[in-house]
PDB file of C-alpha atoms in Angstrom:
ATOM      1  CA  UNK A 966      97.091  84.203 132.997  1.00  0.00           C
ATOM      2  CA  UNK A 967      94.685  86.043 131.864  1.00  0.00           C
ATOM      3  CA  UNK A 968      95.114  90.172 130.859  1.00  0.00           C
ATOM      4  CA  UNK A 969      92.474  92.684 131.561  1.00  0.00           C
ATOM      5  CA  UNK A 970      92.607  96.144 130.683  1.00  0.00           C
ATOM      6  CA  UNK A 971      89.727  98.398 131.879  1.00  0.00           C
ATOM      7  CA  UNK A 972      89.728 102.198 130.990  1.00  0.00           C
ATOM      8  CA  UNK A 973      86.934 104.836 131.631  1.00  0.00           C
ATOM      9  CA  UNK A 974      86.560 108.130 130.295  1.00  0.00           C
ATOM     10  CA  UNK A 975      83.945 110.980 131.081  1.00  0.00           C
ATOM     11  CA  UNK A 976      84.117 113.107 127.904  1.00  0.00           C
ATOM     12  CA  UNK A 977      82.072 116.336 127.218  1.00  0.00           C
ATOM     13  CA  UNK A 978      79.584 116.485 124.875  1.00  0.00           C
ATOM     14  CA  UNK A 979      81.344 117.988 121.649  1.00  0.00           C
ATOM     15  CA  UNK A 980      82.351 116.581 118.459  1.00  0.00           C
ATOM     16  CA  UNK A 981      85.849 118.033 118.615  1.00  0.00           C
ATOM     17  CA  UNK A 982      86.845 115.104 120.901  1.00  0.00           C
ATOM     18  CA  UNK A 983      85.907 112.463 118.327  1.00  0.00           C
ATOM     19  CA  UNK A 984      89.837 112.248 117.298  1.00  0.00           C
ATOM     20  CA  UNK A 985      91.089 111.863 120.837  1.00  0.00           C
ATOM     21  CA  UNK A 986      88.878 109.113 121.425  1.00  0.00           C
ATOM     22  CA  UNK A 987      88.929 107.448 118.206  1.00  0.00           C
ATOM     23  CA  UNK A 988      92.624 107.592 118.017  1.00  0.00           C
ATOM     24  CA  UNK A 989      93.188 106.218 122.117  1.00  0.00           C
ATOM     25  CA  UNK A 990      90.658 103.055 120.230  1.00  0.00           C
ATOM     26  CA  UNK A 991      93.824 102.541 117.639  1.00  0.00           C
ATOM     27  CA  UNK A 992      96.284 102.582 120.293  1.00  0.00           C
ATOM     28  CA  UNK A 993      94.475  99.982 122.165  1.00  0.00           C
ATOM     29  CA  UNK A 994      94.012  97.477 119.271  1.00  0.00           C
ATOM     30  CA  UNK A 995      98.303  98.313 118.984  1.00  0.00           C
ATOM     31  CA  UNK A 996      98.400  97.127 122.731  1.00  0.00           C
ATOM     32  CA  UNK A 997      95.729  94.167 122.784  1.00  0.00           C
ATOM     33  CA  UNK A 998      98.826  91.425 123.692  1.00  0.00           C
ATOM     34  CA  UNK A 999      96.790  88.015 122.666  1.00  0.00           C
ATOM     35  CA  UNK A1000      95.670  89.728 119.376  1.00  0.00           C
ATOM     36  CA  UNK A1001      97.080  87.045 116.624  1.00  0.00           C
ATOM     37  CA  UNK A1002      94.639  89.231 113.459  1.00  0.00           C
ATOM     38  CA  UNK A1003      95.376  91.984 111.080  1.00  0.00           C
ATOM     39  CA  UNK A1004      95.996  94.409 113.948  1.00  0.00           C
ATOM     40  CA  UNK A1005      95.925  97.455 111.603  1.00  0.00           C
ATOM     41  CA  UNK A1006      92.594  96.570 110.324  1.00  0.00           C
ATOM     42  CA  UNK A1007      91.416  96.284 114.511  1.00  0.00           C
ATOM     43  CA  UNK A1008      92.782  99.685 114.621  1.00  0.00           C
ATOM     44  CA  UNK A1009      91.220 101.158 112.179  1.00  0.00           C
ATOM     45  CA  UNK A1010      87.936  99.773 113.063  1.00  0.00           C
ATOM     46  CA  UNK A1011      87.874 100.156 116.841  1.00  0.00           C
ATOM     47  CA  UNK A1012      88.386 104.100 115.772  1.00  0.00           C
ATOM     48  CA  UNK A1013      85.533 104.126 113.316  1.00  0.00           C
ATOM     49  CA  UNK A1014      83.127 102.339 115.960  1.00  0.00           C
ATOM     50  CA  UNK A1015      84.180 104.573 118.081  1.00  0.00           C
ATOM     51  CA  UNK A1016      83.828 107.602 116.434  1.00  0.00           C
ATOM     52  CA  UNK A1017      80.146 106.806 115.320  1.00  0.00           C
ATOM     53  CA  UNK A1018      79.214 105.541 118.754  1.00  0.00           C
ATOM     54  CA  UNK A1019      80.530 108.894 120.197  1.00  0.00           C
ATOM     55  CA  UNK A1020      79.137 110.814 117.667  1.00  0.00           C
ATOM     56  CA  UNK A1021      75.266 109.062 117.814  1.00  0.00           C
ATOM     57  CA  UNK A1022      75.523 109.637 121.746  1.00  0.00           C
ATOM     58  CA  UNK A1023      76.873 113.605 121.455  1.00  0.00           C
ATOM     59  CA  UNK A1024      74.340 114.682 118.605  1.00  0.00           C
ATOM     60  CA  UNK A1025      71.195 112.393 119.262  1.00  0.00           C
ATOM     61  CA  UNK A1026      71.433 110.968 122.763  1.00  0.00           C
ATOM     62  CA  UNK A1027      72.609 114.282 124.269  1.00  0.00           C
ATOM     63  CA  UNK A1028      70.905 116.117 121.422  1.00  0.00           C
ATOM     64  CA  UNK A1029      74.595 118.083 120.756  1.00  0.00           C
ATOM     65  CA  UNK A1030      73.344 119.422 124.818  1.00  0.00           C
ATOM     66  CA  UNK A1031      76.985 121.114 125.920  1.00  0.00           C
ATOM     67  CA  UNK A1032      75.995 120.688 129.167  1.00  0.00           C
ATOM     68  CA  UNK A1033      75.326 116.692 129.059  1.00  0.00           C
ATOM     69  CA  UNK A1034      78.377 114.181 128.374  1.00  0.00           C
ATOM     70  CA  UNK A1035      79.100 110.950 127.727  1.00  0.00           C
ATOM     71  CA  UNK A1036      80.555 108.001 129.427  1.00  0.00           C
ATOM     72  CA  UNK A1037      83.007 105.610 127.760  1.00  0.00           C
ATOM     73  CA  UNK A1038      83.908 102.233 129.297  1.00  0.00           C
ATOM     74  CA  UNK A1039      86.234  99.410 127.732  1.00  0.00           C
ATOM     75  CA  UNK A1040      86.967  96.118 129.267  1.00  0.00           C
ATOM     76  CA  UNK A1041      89.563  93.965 127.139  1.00  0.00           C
ATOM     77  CA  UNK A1042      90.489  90.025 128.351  1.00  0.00           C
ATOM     78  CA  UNK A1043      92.646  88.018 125.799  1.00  0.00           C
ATOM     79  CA  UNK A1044      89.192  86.968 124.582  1.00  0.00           C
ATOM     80  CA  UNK A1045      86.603  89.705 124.333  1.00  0.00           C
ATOM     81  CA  UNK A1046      86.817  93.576 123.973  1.00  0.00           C
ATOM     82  CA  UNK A1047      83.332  95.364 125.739  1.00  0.00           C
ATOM     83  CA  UNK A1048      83.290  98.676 124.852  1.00  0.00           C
ATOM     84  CA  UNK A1049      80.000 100.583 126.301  1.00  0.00           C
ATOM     85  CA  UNK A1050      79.355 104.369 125.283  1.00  0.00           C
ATOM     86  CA  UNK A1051      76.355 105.794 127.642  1.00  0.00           C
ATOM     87  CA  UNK A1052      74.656 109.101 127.114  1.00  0.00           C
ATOM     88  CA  UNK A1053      71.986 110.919 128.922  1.00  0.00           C
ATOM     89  CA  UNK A1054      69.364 110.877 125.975  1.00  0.00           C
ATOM     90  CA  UNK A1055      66.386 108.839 125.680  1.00  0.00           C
ATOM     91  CA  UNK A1056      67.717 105.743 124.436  1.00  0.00           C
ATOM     92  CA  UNK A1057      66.726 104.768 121.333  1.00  0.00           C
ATOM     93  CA  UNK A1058      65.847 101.291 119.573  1.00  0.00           C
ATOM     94  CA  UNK A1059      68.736  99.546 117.858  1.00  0.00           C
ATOM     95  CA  UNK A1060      66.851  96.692 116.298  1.00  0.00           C
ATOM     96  CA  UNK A1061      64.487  99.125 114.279  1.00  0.00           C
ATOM     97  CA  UNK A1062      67.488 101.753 113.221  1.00  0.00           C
ATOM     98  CA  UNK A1063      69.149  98.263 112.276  1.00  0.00           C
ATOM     99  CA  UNK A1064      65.937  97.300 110.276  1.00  0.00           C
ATOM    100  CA  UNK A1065      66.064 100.817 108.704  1.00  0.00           C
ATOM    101  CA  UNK A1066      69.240 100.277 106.380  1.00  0.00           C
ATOM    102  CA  UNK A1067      70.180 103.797 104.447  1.00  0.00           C
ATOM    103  CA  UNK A1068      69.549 103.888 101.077  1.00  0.00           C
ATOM    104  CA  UNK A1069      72.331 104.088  98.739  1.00  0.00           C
ATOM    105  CA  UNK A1070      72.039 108.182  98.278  1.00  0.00           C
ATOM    106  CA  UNK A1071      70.783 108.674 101.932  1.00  0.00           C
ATOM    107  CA  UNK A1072      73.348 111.636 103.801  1.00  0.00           C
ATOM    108  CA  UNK A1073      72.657 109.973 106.759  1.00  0.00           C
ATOM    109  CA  UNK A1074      71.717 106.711 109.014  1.00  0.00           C
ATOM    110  CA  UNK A1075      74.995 104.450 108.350  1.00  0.00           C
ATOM    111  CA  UNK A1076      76.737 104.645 110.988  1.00  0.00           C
ATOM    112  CA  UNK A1077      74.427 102.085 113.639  1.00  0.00           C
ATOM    113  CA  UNK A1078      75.044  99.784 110.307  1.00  0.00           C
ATOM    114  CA  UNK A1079      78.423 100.078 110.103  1.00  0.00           C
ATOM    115  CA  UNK A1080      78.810  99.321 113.860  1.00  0.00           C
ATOM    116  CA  UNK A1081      76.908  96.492 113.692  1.00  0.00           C
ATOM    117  CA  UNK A1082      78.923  95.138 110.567  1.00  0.00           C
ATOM    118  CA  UNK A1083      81.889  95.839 112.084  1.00  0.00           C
ATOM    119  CA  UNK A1084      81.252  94.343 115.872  1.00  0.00           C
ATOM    120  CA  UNK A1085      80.257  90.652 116.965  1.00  0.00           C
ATOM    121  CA  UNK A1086      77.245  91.582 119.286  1.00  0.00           C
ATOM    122  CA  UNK A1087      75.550  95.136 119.917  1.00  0.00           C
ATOM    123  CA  UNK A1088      72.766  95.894 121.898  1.00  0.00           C
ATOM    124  CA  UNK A1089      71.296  98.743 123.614  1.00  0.00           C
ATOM    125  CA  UNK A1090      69.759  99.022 126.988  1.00  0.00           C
ATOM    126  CA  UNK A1091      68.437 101.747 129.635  1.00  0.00           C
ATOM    127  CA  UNK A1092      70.553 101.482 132.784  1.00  0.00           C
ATOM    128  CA  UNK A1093      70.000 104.135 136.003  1.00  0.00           C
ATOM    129  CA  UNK A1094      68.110 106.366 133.114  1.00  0.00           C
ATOM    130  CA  UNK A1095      71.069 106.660 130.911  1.00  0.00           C
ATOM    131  CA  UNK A1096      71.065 105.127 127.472  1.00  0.00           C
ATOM    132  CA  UNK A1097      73.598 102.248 127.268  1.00  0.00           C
ATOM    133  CA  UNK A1098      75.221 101.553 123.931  1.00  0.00           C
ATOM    134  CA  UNK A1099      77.305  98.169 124.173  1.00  0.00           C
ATOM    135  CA  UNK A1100      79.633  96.897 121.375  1.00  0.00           C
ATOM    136  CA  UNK A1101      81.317  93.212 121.870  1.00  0.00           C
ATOM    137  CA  UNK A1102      84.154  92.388 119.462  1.00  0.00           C
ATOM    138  CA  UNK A1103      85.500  88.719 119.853  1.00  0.00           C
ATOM    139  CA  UNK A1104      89.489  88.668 119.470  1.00  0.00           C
ATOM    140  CA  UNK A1105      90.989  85.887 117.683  1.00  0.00           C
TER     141      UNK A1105
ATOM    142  CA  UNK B1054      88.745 121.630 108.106  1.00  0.00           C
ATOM    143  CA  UNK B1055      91.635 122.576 106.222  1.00  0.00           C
ATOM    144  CA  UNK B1056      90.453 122.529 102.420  1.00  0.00           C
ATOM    145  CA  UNK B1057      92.041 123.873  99.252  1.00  0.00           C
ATOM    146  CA  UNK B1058      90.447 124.588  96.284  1.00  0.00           C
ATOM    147  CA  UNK B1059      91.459 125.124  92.319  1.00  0.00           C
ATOM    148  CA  UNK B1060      89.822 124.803  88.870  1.00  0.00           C
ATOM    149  CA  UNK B1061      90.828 123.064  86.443  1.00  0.00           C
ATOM    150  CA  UNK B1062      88.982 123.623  83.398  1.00  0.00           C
ATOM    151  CA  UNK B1063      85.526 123.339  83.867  1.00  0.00           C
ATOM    152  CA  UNK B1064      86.674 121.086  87.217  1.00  0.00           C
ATOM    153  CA  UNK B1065      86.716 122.466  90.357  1.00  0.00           C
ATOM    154  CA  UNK B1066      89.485 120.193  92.432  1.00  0.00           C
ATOM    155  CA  UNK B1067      88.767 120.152  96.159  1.00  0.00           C
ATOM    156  CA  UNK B1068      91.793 118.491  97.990  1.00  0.00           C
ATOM    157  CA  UNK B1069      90.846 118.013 101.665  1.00  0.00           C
ATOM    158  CA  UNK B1070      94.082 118.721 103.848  1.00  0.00           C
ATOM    159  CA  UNK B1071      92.701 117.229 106.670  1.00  0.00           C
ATOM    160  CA  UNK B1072      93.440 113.096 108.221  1.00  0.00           C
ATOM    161  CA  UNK B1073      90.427 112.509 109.489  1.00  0.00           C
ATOM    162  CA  UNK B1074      86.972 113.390 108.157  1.00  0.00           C
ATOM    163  CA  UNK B1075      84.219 113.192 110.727  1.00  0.00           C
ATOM    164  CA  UNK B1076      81.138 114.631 112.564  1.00  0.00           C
ATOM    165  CA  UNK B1077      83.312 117.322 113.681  1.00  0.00           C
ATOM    166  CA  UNK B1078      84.542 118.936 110.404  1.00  0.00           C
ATOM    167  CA  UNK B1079      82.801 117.576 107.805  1.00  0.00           C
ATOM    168  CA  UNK B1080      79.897 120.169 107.271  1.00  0.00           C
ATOM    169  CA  UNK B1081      82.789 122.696 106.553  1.00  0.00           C
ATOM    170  CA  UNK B1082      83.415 120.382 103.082  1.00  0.00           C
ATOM    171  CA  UNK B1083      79.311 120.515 102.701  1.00  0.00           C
ATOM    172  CA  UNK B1084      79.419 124.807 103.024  1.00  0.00           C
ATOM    173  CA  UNK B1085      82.373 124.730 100.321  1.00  0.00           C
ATOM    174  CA  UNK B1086      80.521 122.745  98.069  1.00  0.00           C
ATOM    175  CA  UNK B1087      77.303 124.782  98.576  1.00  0.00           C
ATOM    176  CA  UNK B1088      79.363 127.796  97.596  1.00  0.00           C
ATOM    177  CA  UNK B1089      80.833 126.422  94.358  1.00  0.00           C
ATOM    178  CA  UNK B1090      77.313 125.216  93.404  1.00  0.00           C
ATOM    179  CA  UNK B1091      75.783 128.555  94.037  1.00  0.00           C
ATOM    180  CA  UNK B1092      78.574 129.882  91.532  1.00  0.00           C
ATOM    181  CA  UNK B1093      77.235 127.492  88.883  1.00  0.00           C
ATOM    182  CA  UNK B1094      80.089 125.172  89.561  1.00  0.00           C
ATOM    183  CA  UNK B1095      78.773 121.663  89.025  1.00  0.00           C
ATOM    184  CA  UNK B1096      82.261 119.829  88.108  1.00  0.00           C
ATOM    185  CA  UNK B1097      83.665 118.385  91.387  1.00  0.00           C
ATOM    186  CA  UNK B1098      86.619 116.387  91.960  1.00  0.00           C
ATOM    187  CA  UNK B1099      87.355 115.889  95.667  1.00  0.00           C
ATOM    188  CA  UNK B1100      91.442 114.606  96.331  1.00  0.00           C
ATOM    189  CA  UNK B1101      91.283 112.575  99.354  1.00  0.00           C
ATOM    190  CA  UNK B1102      95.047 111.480  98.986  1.00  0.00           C
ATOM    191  CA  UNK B1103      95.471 113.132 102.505  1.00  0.00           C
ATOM    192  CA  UNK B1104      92.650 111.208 104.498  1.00  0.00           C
ATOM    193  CA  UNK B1105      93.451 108.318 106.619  1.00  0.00           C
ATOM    194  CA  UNK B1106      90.098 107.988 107.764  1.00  0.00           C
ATOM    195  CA  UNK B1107      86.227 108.625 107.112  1.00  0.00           C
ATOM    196  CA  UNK B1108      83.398 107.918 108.827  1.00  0.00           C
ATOM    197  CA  UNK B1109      79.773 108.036 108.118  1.00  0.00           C
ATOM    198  CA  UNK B1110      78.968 111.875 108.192  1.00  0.00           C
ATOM    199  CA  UNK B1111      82.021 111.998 106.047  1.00  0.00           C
ATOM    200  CA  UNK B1112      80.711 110.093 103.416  1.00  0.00           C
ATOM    201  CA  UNK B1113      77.254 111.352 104.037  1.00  0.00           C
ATOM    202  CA  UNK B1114      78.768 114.988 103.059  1.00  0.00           C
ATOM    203  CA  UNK B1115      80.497 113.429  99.947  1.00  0.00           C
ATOM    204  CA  UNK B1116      77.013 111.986  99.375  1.00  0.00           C
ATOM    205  CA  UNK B1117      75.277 115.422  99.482  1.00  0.00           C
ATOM    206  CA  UNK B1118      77.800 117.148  96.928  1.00  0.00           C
ATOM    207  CA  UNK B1119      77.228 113.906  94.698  1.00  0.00           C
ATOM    208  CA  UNK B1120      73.328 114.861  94.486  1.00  0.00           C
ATOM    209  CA  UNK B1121      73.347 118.573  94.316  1.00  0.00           C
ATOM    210  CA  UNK B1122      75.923 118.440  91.719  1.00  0.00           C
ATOM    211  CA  UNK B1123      74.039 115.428  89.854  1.00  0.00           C
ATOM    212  CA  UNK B1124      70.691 117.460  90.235  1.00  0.00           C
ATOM    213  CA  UNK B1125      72.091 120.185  88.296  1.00  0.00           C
ATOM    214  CA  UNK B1126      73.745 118.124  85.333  1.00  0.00           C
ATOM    215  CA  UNK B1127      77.173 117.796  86.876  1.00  0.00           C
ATOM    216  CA  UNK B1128      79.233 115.263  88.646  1.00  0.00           C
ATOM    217  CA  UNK B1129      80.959 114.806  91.666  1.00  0.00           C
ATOM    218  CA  UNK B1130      84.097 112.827  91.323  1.00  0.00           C
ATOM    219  CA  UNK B1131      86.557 110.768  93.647  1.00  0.00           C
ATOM    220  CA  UNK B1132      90.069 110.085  93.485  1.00  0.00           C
ATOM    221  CA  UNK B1133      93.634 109.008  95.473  1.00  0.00           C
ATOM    222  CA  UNK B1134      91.584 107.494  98.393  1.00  0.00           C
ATOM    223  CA  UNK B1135      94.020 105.423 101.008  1.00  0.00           C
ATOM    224  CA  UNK B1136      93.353 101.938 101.126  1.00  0.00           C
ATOM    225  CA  UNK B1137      91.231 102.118 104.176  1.00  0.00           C
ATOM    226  CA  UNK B1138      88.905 104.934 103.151  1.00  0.00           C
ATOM    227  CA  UNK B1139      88.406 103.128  99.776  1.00  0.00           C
ATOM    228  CA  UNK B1140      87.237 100.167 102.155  1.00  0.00           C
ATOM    229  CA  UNK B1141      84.959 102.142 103.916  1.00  0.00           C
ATOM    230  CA  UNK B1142      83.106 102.854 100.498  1.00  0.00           C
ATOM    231  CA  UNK B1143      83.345  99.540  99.945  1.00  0.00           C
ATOM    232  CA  UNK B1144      81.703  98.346 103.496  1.00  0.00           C
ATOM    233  CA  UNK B1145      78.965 100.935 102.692  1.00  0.00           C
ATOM    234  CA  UNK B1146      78.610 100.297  98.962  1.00  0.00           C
ATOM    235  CA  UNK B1147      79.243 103.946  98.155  1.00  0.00           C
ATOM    236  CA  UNK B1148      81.600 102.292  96.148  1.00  0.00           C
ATOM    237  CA  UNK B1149      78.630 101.485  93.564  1.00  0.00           C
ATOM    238  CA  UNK B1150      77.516 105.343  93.909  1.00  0.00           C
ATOM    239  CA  UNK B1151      80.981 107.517  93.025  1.00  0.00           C
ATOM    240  CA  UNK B1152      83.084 107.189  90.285  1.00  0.00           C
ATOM    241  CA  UNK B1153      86.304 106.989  91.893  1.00  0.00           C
ATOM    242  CA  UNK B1154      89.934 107.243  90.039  1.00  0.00           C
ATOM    243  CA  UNK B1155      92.831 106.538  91.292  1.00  0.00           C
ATOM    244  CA  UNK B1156      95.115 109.934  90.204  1.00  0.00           C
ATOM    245  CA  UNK B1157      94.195 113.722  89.405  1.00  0.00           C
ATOM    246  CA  UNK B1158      94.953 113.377  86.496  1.00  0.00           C
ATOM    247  CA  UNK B1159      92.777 109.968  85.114  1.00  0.00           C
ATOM    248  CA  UNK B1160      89.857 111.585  86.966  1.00  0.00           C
ATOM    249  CA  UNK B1161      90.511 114.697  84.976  1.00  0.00           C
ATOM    250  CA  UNK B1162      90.790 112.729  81.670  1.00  0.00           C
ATOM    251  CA  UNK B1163      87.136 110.806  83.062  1.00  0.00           C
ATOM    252  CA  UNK B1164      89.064 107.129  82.913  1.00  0.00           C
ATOM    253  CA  UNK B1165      88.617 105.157  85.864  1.00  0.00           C
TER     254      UNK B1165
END
């Protein structure tokens, strides 16, 4: 049988819920049953992705607007973990930021890279006029 | 962020008494630094025994100390990092960029 676990959050546009969010990431990882890798390491990067997905959607999507916020959706089978982090912004495209990598003494610009190292499949799409950021991880 | 700060010599040890270093509290480490450079202090040794985990505007601060202190003939050093901070320089090759020890007191003595 197969498990599904599907969580949504609406979460207001301010860095100081980058923790909360990052941290409920690590607890899922803990809680993905089929899950046979290094579970700490899944942890620990489901937090990071999450934290610079949040953080790209609060301070350029929303443009750090207190007013916007931003939508988090996660859909785990025993196979695949979706995770999909939507913003009001303007979208922005993935493939050139990906095509832009940071130099080595750049301050800023690493963190699209190091969700796209980190994740099997990302891509970025306009849906109903939001900006859709969506991160595929294949679980082993 | 929580941050304490002593000198050592000419070395100015930052320890950051914080888990997490991200988007939300990171600029308070770039201010510090800003204010120790404006005092002529170019000697930096940030202790991140107490971080659990960075992410990219972390590093990107560290980054930014690293090249106002190199600018001015200092250095901006690294040490006591947790396994899976030290992999995040790693993933982003920062690695390559900071000299990073792994006690206070090899950094201090400039061995890696």
């Amino acid at each position: 049988m197969t498990t599904r676990v599907e969580l949504n959050f609406k979460v207001p546009n301010q860095t100081s819920y980058l923790a909360m969010i990052g941290q409920m990431g690590e607890t899922l990882a803990y809680s993905l049953k089929n899950f046979h890798g290094n579970r700490k390491e899944l942890a620990y990067h489901l937090n990071l992705v999450l934290t610079e997905a949040l953080t790209n959607a609060i301070c350029h999507g929303n443009a750090c607007d207190p007013e916007k916020y931003v939508t988090i959706d996660i859909a785990a089978t025993d196979k695949t973990l979706v995770i999909k982090v939507i913003d009001q912004g303007q979208g922005f495209d993935i493939t050139a930021r990906d095509k832009i990598k940071a130099a080595p003494l750049d301050e800023s610009g690493r963190g699209i890279n190091i969700i796209m190292k980190l994740m099997d499949k990302v891509s970025c799409t306009r849906e109903k006029g939001m900006n859709v950021l969506k991160m595929t991880k294949y679980l082993h | 962020m929580q941050l304490s700060v002593k000198e050592q010599g000419e070395t100015v040890i930052i320890t950051i008494e914080e888990e997490r270093m991200d988007a939300h509290n990171s600029g308070r480490l770039k201010e510090r630094m800003l204010q120790l450079f404006d005092e002529g202090k170019y000697q930096l040794l940030i202790d991140l025994s107490g971080v659990r985990f960075i992410d990219s505007s972390g590093l990107g601060a560290l980054v930014s100390g690293f090249k106002n202190a190199s600018a001015h003939d200092g250095n901006l050093k690294l040490c006591c990092l947790q396994p899976q901070v030290r992999s995040m320089f790693e993933l982003t090759r920062l690695h390559r960029v900071f000299e990073i020890f792994t006690t206070v007191d090899e950094a201090l003595e400039g061995s890696s």
